[in-house]
Structures are given as C-alpha cells and as structure tokens.
mmCIF file of C-alpha atoms and ligand atoms in Angstrom:
data_model
loop_
_atom_site.group_PDB
_atom_site.id
_atom_site.type_symbol
_atom_site.label_atom_id
_atom_site.label_comp_id
_atom_site.label_asym_id
_atom_site.label_seq_id
_atom_site.Cartn_x
_atom_site.Cartn_y
_atom_site.Cartn_z
ATOM 1 C CA MET A 1 0.138 -0.151 -0.149
ATOM 2 C CA LYS A 2 2.734 2.307 1.142
ATOM 3 C CA LEU A 3 4.739 1.573 -2.060
ATOM 4 C CA ALA A 4 1.750 2.305 -4.145
ATOM 5 C CA ILE A 5 1.219 5.692 -2.858
ATOM 6 C CA LEU A 6 4.832 6.370 -3.168
ATOM 7 C CA LEU A 7 4.486 5.368 -6.933
ATOM 8 C CA LEU A 8 1.369 7.913 -7.131
ATOM 9 C CA LEU A 9 3.590 10.477 -5.848
ATOM 10 C CA VAL A 10 6.399 10.194 -7.773
ATOM 11 C CA SER A 11 6.619 12.347 -10.834
ATOM 12 C CA ILE A 12 7.490 10.080 -13.891
ATOM 13 C CA MET A 13 8.527 11.996 -16.810
ATOM 14 C CA SER A 14 9.000 10.840 -20.604
ATOM 15 C CA PHE A 15 10.909 12.491 -23.410
ATOM 16 C CA ALA A 16 8.647 13.178 -26.323
ATOM 17 C CA ASN A 17 9.176 10.204 -29.235
ATOM 18 C CA SER A 18 5.385 10.294 -29.913
ATOM 19 C CA VAL A 19 3.130 10.284 -32.958
ATOM 20 C CA ASP A 20 1.295 13.397 -31.507
ATOM 21 C CA PHE A 21 4.155 15.742 -30.501
ATOM 22 C CA LYS A 22 6.850 17.485 -31.911
ATOM 23 C CA SER A 23 8.578 20.375 -30.732
ATOM 24 C CA HIS A 24 10.290 23.364 -32.816
ATOM 25 C CA PHE A 25 13.351 24.930 -31.190
ATOM 26 C CA PHE A 26 14.609 28.216 -32.367
ATOM 27 C CA ALA A 27 17.113 30.496 -31.247
ATOM 28 C CA ASN A 28 17.415 34.121 -32.538
ATOM 29 C CA GLY A 29 14.939 33.188 -34.907
ATOM 30 C CA LYS A 30 16.977 30.226 -36.638
ATOM 31 C CA GLU A 31 15.500 26.793 -36.105
ATOM 32 C CA ILE A 32 17.533 24.321 -34.336
ATOM 33 C CA GLU A 33 16.943 21.357 -36.470
ATOM 34 C CA GLY A 34 16.708 17.639 -34.849
ATOM 35 C CA MET A 35 20.353 16.712 -33.919
ATOM 36 C CA ASP A 36 22.120 19.893 -34.708
ATOM 37 C CA HIS A 37 23.166 22.536 -32.165
ATOM 38 C CA ILE A 38 22.876 26.445 -32.720
ATOM 39 C CA MET A 39 25.922 28.415 -32.108
ATOM 40 C CA ILE A 40 25.915 31.125 -29.391
ATOM 41 C CA MET A 41 28.117 33.738 -28.364
ATOM 42 C CA PRO A 42 29.058 33.895 -24.624
ATOM 43 C CA ASN A 43 27.000 36.166 -22.303
ATOM 44 C CA THR A 44 25.267 37.839 -25.646
ATOM 45 C CA PRO A 45 21.261 38.059 -25.453
ATOM 46 C CA THR A 46 19.843 35.062 -27.239
ATOM 47 C CA LEU A 47 16.064 34.891 -27.960
ATOM 48 C CA ILE A 48 14.912 31.089 -27.546
ATOM 49 C CA GLU A 49 11.511 30.164 -28.742
ATOM 50 C CA VAL A 50 9.585 26.895 -28.809
ATOM 51 C CA TYR A 51 6.618 25.580 -29.881
ATOM 52 C CA PHE A 52 5.023 22.546 -30.342
ATOM 53 C CA SER A 53 2.630 20.324 -33.070
ATOM 54 C CA ASP A 54 0.856 17.554 -33.820
ATOM 55 C CA PRO A 55 2.933 15.972 -36.854
ATOM 56 C CA ARG A 56 -0.396 14.311 -38.018
ATOM 57 C CA THR A 57 -2.026 17.360 -38.825
ATOM 58 C CA ASN A 58 0.571 20.156 -38.517
ATOM 59 C CA GLU A 59 -1.443 21.955 -35.910
ATOM 60 C CA VAL A 60 0.408 23.988 -33.212
ATOM 61 C CA TYR A 61 -0.710 23.329 -29.506
ATOM 62 C CA LYS A 62 -2.207 26.175 -27.859
ATOM 63 C CA GLU A 63 -3.464 25.141 -24.610
ATOM 64 C CA PHE A 64 -1.321 23.976 -21.884
ATOM 65 C CA LYS A 65 -1.779 23.074 -18.376
ATOM 66 C CA VAL A 66 -0.116 25.072 -15.485
ATOM 67 C CA MET A 67 2.543 22.930 -13.831
ATOM 68 C CA HIS A 68 4.089 24.076 -10.507
ATOM 69 C CA GLY A 69 2.829 27.275 -11.089
ATOM 70 C CA LYS A 70 4.092 27.764 -14.703
ATOM 71 C CA TYR A 71 3.059 26.761 -18.243
ATOM 72 C CA MET A 72 6.558 25.876 -18.923
ATOM 73 C CA HIS A 73 9.474 24.656 -17.127
ATOM 74 C CA MET A 74 12.982 25.057 -18.834
ATOM 75 C CA ILE A 75 16.521 23.551 -17.567
ATOM 76 C CA VAL A 76 19.604 24.559 -18.901
ATOM 77 C CA SER A 77 22.641 22.557 -18.329
ATOM 78 C CA ASN A 78 26.201 21.864 -19.797
ATOM 79 C CA LYS A 79 28.064 18.633 -20.418
ATOM 80 C CA ASP A 80 30.229 18.878 -17.254
ATOM 81 C CA LEU A 81 27.135 19.798 -14.828
ATOM 82 C CA SER A 82 28.978 22.917 -13.942
ATOM 83 C CA VAL A 83 26.171 25.010 -14.884
ATOM 84 C CA PHE A 84 22.441 24.468 -13.930
ATOM 85 C CA LYS A 85 19.715 27.224 -14.707
ATOM 86 C CA HIS A 86 15.960 26.818 -14.125
ATOM 87 C CA ILE A 87 13.946 29.262 -16.164
ATOM 88 C CA HIS A 88 10.052 29.766 -17.049
ATOM 89 C CA PRO A 89 9.360 30.931 -20.760
ATOM 90 C CA TYR A 90 6.642 33.234 -21.312
ATOM 91 C CA PHE A 91 3.820 31.699 -23.069
ATOM 92 C CA ASP A 92 1.768 33.521 -26.134
ATOM 93 C CA PRO A 93 -1.447 32.065 -26.488
ATOM 94 C CA ILE A 94 -2.329 33.620 -29.770
ATOM 95 C CA THR A 95 0.672 31.918 -31.542
ATOM 96 C CA GLY A 96 1.344 29.082 -28.905
ATOM 97 C CA ARG A 97 5.025 30.232 -28.614
ATOM 98 C CA PHE A 98 7.221 30.164 -25.586
ATOM 99 C CA SER A 99 9.783 32.774 -25.317
ATOM 100 C CA ILE A 100 12.959 33.662 -23.176
ATOM 101 C CA THR A 101 15.748 35.913 -23.885
ATOM 102 C CA LEU A 102 18.840 34.114 -22.006
ATOM 103 C CA ASN A 103 21.895 36.110 -20.889
ATOM 104 C CA LEU A 104 19.623 38.907 -20.586
ATOM 105 C CA PRO A 105 18.450 40.140 -16.730
ATOM 106 C CA TYR A 106 14.552 39.887 -15.711
ATOM 107 C CA ALA A 107 12.872 41.556 -13.019
ATOM 108 C CA ASP A 108 10.747 38.204 -12.683
ATOM 109 C CA PRO A 109 11.950 36.501 -9.525
ATOM 110 C CA ASP A 110 11.298 33.186 -11.030
ATOM 111 C CA ASN A 111 13.690 34.083 -13.961
ATOM 112 C CA GLN A 112 16.837 34.901 -11.884
ATOM 113 C CA ASP A 113 18.595 32.358 -13.782
ATOM 114 C CA THR A 114 18.322 34.034 -17.489
ATOM 115 C CA SER A 115 21.111 36.888 -16.974
ATOM 116 C CA SER A 116 24.044 34.569 -16.948
ATOM 117 C CA ALA A 117 22.547 31.205 -18.713
ATOM 118 C CA LEU A 118 24.730 30.753 -21.182
ATOM 119 C CA VAL A 119 28.293 32.412 -20.348
ATOM 120 C CA LYS A 120 30.936 29.373 -19.791
ATOM 121 C CA PRO A 121 32.022 27.864 -23.344
ATOM 122 C CA GLY A 122 30.695 24.462 -24.579
ATOM 123 C CA MET A 123 27.818 22.377 -25.179
ATOM 124 C CA TYR A 124 24.611 22.902 -23.402
ATOM 125 C CA MET A 125 20.992 21.024 -23.416
ATOM 126 C CA ILE A 126 18.038 23.098 -23.129
ATOM 127 C CA MET A 127 15.194 20.992 -21.908
ATOM 128 C CA THR A 128 11.572 21.785 -21.605
ATOM 129 C CA ASP A 129 8.401 20.557 -19.838
ATOM 130 C CA VAL A 130 5.241 21.132 -20.643
ATOM 131 C CA ILE A 131 1.623 19.678 -20.214
ATOM 132 C CA VAL A 132 -0.488 19.856 -23.214
ATOM 133 C CA LYS A 133 -4.194 20.033 -22.774
ATOM 134 C CA GLY A 134 -6.043 16.594 -23.933
ATOM 135 C CA VAL A 135 -1.914 15.116 -25.019
ATOM 136 C CA GLY A 136 -0.263 14.901 -21.489
ATOM 137 C CA MET A 137 2.983 15.878 -20.361
ATOM 138 C CA ARG A 138 5.759 16.292 -22.652
ATOM 139 C CA MET A 139 9.462 16.974 -22.432
ATOM 140 C CA ASP A 140 11.924 17.634 -25.070
ATOM 141 C CA HIS A 141 15.063 19.139 -25.894
ATOM 142 C CA ALA A 142 17.870 21.495 -28.157
ATOM 143 C CA MET A 143 21.455 21.893 -28.034
ATOM 144 C CA ALA A 144 23.348 24.760 -28.113
ATOM 145 C CA MET A 145 27.077 25.492 -28.573
ATOM 146 C CA VAL A 146 28.658 28.658 -26.717
ATOM 147 C CA LYS A 147 31.525 29.600 -28.660
ATOM 148 C CA GLY A 148 35.032 29.826 -26.925
ATOM 149 C CA GLN A 149 37.887 27.731 -25.309
ATOM 150 C CA ASN A 150 36.168 25.223 -23.650
ATOM 151 C CA SER A 151 37.539 23.738 -20.252
ATOM 152 C CA GLN A 152 35.859 20.848 -19.098
ATOM 153 C CA VAL A 153 35.576 20.223 -15.203
ATOM 154 C CA GLN A 154 35.696 16.750 -13.976
ATOM 155 C CA LEU A 155 32.872 16.027 -11.875
ATOM 156 C CA GLN A 156 34.047 15.283 -7.836
ATOM 157 C CA ALA A 157 31.827 13.267 -5.506
ATOM 158 C CA ASP A 158 30.881 15.025 -2.340
ATOM 159 C CA PHE A 159 32.829 13.462 0.733
ATOM 160 C CA GLU A 160 30.251 10.943 2.063
ATOM 161 C CA THR A 161 30.485 9.105 5.567
ATOM 162 C CA ASN A 162 28.390 5.873 5.769
ATOM 163 C CA GLY A 163 25.983 7.869 2.733
ATOM 164 C CA THR A 164 25.676 11.132 4.315
ATOM 165 C CA ILE A 165 26.665 14.154 3.015
ATOM 166 C CA GLU A 166 26.920 17.268 5.064
ATOM 167 C CA LYS A 167 27.453 20.438 3.271
ATOM 168 C CA PHE A 168 27.473 24.141 4.258
ATOM 169 C CA PHE A 169 26.373 26.759 1.618
ATOM 170 C CA TYR A 170 26.664 30.626 1.564
ATOM 171 C CA ARG A 171 23.819 32.959 0.705
ATOM 172 C CA ASP A 172 25.643 35.752 0.021
ATOM 173 C CA ASN A 173 29.163 36.818 1.154
ATOM 174 C CA GLU A 174 28.466 36.560 4.795
ATOM 175 C CA SER A 175 31.421 35.189 7.176
ATOM 176 C CA ILE A 176 29.422 31.832 8.064
ATOM 177 C CA PRO A 177 27.542 29.885 5.929
ATOM 178 C CA THR A 178 23.746 30.386 6.394
ATOM 179 C CA TYR A 179 22.803 27.002 5.408
ATOM 180 C CA LYS A 180 23.949 23.552 6.235
ATOM 181 C CA ALA A 181 22.490 20.557 4.598
ATOM 182 C CA ILE A 182 22.553 16.886 5.468
ATOM 183 C CA PHE A 183 21.903 14.884 2.519
ATOM 184 C CA ASN A 184 20.809 11.107 2.067
ATOM 185 C CA LYS A 185 19.539 8.473 0.184
ATOM 186 C CA LYS A 186 17.687 5.340 0.207
ATOM 187 C CA ILE A 187 17.396 3.250 -2.557
ATOM 188 C CA ILE A 188 14.439 0.252 -3.121
ATOM 189 C CA ASN A 189 15.501 -2.248 -5.828
ATOM 190 C CA GLY A 190 12.478 -3.086 -8.215
ATOM 191 C CA CYS A 191 12.248 -5.254 -11.248
ATOM 192 C CA SER A 192 11.032 -2.050 -13.537
ATOM 193 C CA GLY A 193 14.003 0.088 -11.952
ATOM 194 C CA ASN A 194 14.898 1.540 -8.618
ATOM 195 C CA ILE A 195 12.873 4.238 -6.280
ATOM 196 C CA VAL A 196 15.357 6.572 -4.678
ATOM 197 C CA LYS A 197 14.007 8.476 -1.874
ATOM 198 C CA PHE A 198 16.095 11.470 -1.091
ATOM 199 C CA GLU A 199 16.047 13.459 2.207
ATOM 200 C CA ILE A 200 17.978 16.617 3.106
ATOM 201 C CA GLU A 201 17.739 17.763 6.426
ATOM 202 C CA MET A 202 18.251 21.645 6.348
ATOM 203 C CA PHE A 203 19.560 23.967 8.992
ATOM 204 C CA LYS A 204 20.088 27.739 9.315
ATOM 205 C CA TYR A 205 22.502 29.823 10.902
ATOM 206 C CA GLU A 206 20.977 31.689 13.606
ATOM 207 C CA GLY A 207 22.511 33.481 16.532
ATOM 208 C CA ASP A 208 25.573 31.514 16.936
ATOM 209 C CA GLN A 209 24.567 28.197 15.834
ATOM 210 C CA TYR A 210 22.559 25.585 13.200
ATOM 211 C CA VAL A 211 18.956 25.466 13.975
ATOM 212 C CA GLU A 212 16.330 23.680 11.980
ATOM 213 C CA MET A 213 15.344 25.409 9.217
ATOM 214 C CA LEU A 214 11.490 25.553 8.921
ATOM 215 C CA ASP A 215 10.439 28.810 7.554
ATOM 216 C CA PHE A 216 10.806 28.011 3.766
ATOM 217 C CA LYS A 217 8.419 29.995 1.581
ATOM 218 C CA PRO A 218 6.291 28.278 -1.158
ATOM 219 C CA TRP A 219 8.022 28.378 -4.527
ATOM 220 C CA LEU A 220 6.051 27.432 -7.556
ATOM 221 C CA SER A 221 3.661 25.695 -5.177
ATOM 222 C CA GLU A 222 5.992 23.314 -3.254
ATOM 223 C CA ALA A 223 8.542 23.753 -0.481
ATOM 224 C CA ALA A 224 11.198 22.631 -2.820
ATOM 225 C CA HIS A 225 12.199 21.468 -6.411
ATOM 226 C CA ALA A 226 15.120 19.396 -7.366
ATOM 227 C CA VAL A 227 16.499 18.237 -10.704
ATOM 228 C CA TRP A 228 19.191 15.271 -11.148
ATOM 229 C CA LEU A 229 20.838 14.617 -14.178
ATOM 230 C CA SER A 230 23.466 11.596 -14.916
ATOM 231 C CA GLU A 231 27.485 12.485 -15.496
ATOM 232 C CA GLY A 232 27.191 11.570 -19.101
ATOM 233 C CA TYR A 233 23.340 12.419 -19.786
ATOM 234 C CA MET A 234 24.359 14.073 -23.006
ATOM 235 C CA ASN A 235 25.326 10.768 -24.706
ATOM 236 C CA HIS A 236 22.163 9.335 -23.855
ATOM 237 C CA MET A 237 19.426 11.695 -24.762
ATOM 238 C CA HIS A 238 17.250 10.308 -27.621
ATOM 239 C CA HIS A 239 15.057 8.379 -25.561
ATOM 240 C CA ASN A 240 15.731 7.705 -22.172
ATOM 241 C CA MET A 241 16.979 10.762 -20.645
ATOM 242 C CA PRO A 242 18.729 10.239 -17.335
ATOM 243 C CA PHE A 243 16.792 13.384 -15.870
ATOM 244 C CA ALA A 244 14.736 13.326 -12.830
ATOM 245 C CA HIS A 245 12.633 16.494 -11.763
ATOM 246 C CA MET A 246 11.083 15.769 -8.224
ATOM 247 C CA HIS A 247 9.124 18.233 -5.619
ATOM 248 C CA SER A 248 9.199 18.309 -2.089
ATOM 249 C CA PRO A 249 5.517 19.688 -0.692
ATOM 250 C CA PHE A 250 4.096 22.242 1.076
ATOM 251 C CA PHE A 251 1.459 21.542 3.640
ATOM 252 C CA MET A 252 -1.043 23.881 3.319
ATOM 253 C CA ASP A 253 -3.948 24.922 5.632
ATOM 254 C CA ASP A 254 -7.278 25.687 4.099
ATOM 255 C CA ASP A 255 -7.557 29.598 4.313
ATOM 256 C CA ASN A 256 -6.502 30.239 0.883
ATOM 257 C CA ASP A 257 -3.820 32.149 1.314
ATOM 258 C CA ASP A 258 0.109 30.637 1.588
ATOM 259 C CA SER A 259 0.788 32.704 4.869
ATOM 260 C CA ASN A 260 0.264 30.096 7.257
ATOM 261 C CA ASP A 261 1.446 27.105 4.944
ATOM 262 C CA VAL A 262 4.271 24.802 6.629
ATOM 263 C CA VAL A 263 6.775 22.204 5.890
ATOM 264 C CA LYS A 264 6.116 19.416 8.408
ATOM 265 C CA ASP A 265 9.772 19.373 9.570
ATOM 266 C CA ASN A 266 13.278 20.475 8.349
ATOM 267 C CA VAL A 267 13.657 17.774 6.000
ATOM 268 C CA LEU A 268 13.048 17.943 2.289
ATOM 269 C CA ARG A 269 11.629 14.758 0.708
ATOM 270 C CA PHE A 270 12.388 13.664 -2.966
ATOM 271 C CA ASN A 271 10.989 10.547 -4.383
ATOM 272 C CA PHE A 272 11.884 9.322 -8.091
ATOM 273 C CA HIS A 273 11.144 5.780 -9.827
ATOM 274 C CA ASP A 274 13.984 5.711 -12.040
ATOM 275 C CA LYS A 275 12.859 3.094 -14.614
ATOM 276 C CA LYS A 276 16.240 2.045 -15.031
ATOM 277 C CA LYS A 277 17.100 5.363 -17.178
ATOM 278 C CA MET A 278 19.177 6.993 -14.271
ATOM 279 C CA LEU A 279 23.325 6.248 -15.208
ATOM 280 C CA HIS A 280 25.279 4.241 -12.670
ATOM 281 C CA GLY A 281 28.172 6.298 -11.582
ATOM 282 C CA LEU A 282 28.121 10.097 -10.526
ATOM 283 C CA GLN A 283 25.462 12.424 -10.253
ATOM 284 C CA LYS A 284 24.856 15.739 -9.686
ATOM 285 C CA MET A 285 21.466 16.967 -8.039
ATOM 286 C CA TRP A 286 20.193 20.489 -7.432
ATOM 287 C CA ILE A 287 17.515 21.720 -4.730
ATOM 288 C CA GLN A 288 16.126 24.644 -4.957
ATOM 289 C CA PHE A 289 14.036 26.679 -2.684
ATOM 290 C CA LYS A 290 12.956 29.902 -1.485
ATOM 291 C CA HIS A 291 14.033 31.547 1.516
ATOM 292 C CA LEU A 292 13.673 35.130 2.524
ATOM 293 C CA ASP A 293 12.717 36.147 -0.742
ATOM 294 C CA LYS A 294 15.532 34.601 -2.547
ATOM 295 C CA ILE A 295 15.704 31.381 -4.659
ATOM 296 C CA MET A 296 18.608 29.303 -3.427
ATOM 297 C CA LYS A 297 20.090 26.487 -5.512
ATOM 298 C CA ILE A 298 22.408 24.129 -3.795
ATOM 299 C CA PRO A 299 24.132 21.315 -5.471
ATOM 300 C CA PHE A 300 25.074 17.670 -4.269
ATOM 301 C CA VAL A 301 27.227 14.997 -6.372
ATOM 302 C CA PHE A 302 27.083 11.755 -5.304
ATOM 303 C CA LEU A 303 27.701 8.100 -6.171
ATOM 304 C CA TYR A 304 24.885 5.984 -7.670
ATOM 305 C CA GLU A 305 25.290 2.261 -7.995
ATOM 306 C CA PRO A 306 21.906 0.512 -7.326
ATOM 307 C CA GLN A 307 21.851 -3.368 -6.925
ATOM 308 C CA LYS A 308 20.313 -5.585 -9.140
ATOM 309 C CA PRO A 309 17.276 -6.757 -8.102
ATOM 310 C CA ARG A 310 16.978 -10.636 -7.419
ATOM 311 C CA GLY A 311 14.230 -12.638 -8.773
ATOM 312 C CA CYS A 312 13.204 -10.507 -11.805
HETATM 313 CU CU1 LIG B 1 10.258 25.671 -13.311
#
C-alpha cells in the first residue's frame, strides 16, 4: 500500500518520441533542427522560442496546463554539469509560442537564472517540460554550443560518510555559511527500476548555531524543487534521458492564502522511480527553495550504484 502511494507521488516524465507531439526550437529566429545545435556567443542576449505541433495535422498546440505554477519549465545545463539554470519562458496563447531571452536579466524573480544562462563555453542542453491539454506531459530538448575555449571540469563526488553528505552553503558573502544540509538517499530495488528516496535535512545559522530550518517560502507551490542528472547524460538523450525533476511538498492549511502554510519538519523529501534510465556512476542534483525572498540553489554530487534486484 505504502509503495503504491509512493509510486503515485513519484513524478514520472518521459521524453517526447510520440506520434502526437513534435517540438520546434529556435535561437534568434533560426530553427535548431533535430540533432543539430545552434552556436551562441557567450553572454550575448539570445532569444529562445519553442512551439509544439501535432505532426499528423501540423496543428500548433495552444492549450497548456499550469504545472507547478508555470506553463513551461526550462532547464539549461552543460556537458560537465557545472552549469544548471531553471527558467520559465513566457507563453503567448495567440501563437502558441513560448519565449525567453537568455543572457538578459529579468525583474521576474522566477527568472533570476536567465541573466547569465549561457556564459561558459561548451555544449548545452535546453530541456523543456510542458503539459499539453488533451495530450499529457511532454518533455523535449535542443542543443546549443556556446563559443569559446572549452575547459571541461571533472565532476567530483561530495565527501560521504556512511552514505551521508554534510555540506555548508553561503547565501551572499557572509563570513559563516547560512545553510547546512545533510543529504541522504535510500534505494528500493525493483524489477522495473529503483525507487530512490532522498532526504535533505536543512539547517540555518541563527545566533551562533545551526538551527532547524522551517521557514521555507512556497516556491511554485512546493517547498522545494530538485533536478537530478547523471554524468554523461548528453550521450543518452534520445529516448531515455537520465533526468529527474522532483518536488518536496508544502502542507497547506485551508485558508486560501499561503501565509500559514508549513513544512512538516526541516527535511526536504524527494522521491523518484528511475525506470532504469538513470546511469550508474556520478550524479549531480540541485535542490531549489525560496528563503527570505531569494531562491537558493544547492548542488550535491553523489555516487549511484544500485544493486541488481533479485528474482526478476
Ligand atoms: Cu520550473
């Protein structure tokens, strides 16, 4: 029973390879075709537009459902996973187009990542996530190359003791890091893949000690969001992208304003059914939450070597 509920809660996403859905990506008005990538000048404003059509009729989809407060979620990440941006393009219901200008600052707090999205040279993946009305949740992606001398950074696992990672994070330029996080994961092996349960215990520095953090502000209707990508994900992107987008819930009271909504405790919980698509080896995961009107982004690098389940 518990497992069934968990499976329901797990967000399962598949990348588009369907007969009813085709995506069209443009960078500065030029279409990024299929496996091609577009060349982008570093730190130069670049207009990204996306629309989706039904390949059977060439009809452009114009009706979308809001998902976690937005019509579209866009993730931009580079090959070595040193860059991660979470962006929300704007939707025009007349044309069915989503658009956003990368490398341009927006006043919109949900788009604080656009200002320096494509600065570091190298290959990038631009991933989009929408719910088309009457069709369902669809993801797709396009590649972009940022020009310049590409220096790849080797991913380094965070230090683990007995499977636990303890990390400190700065909020601004304070002398003592504001946040402390204790990261744990549990893997439940299954024949159709593994269920991975992440627990991240959050503390904040107050007075002269770290205390349990309970004052998360709802961000896009959740206490926290997380994205997990496997090292080498760009080599596996066509059908089963090793990509997970997860949410840790906020518990709402019934008064229709979010002022009294709470988290249960100081633990953020993310669950994912990996459907065998996550690669073994090093992984990077970013959690995002809103605290004192700033959206924080905290990365973890960990090893994922699930055992083969028995009796399948
Ligand atoms: Cu989003």
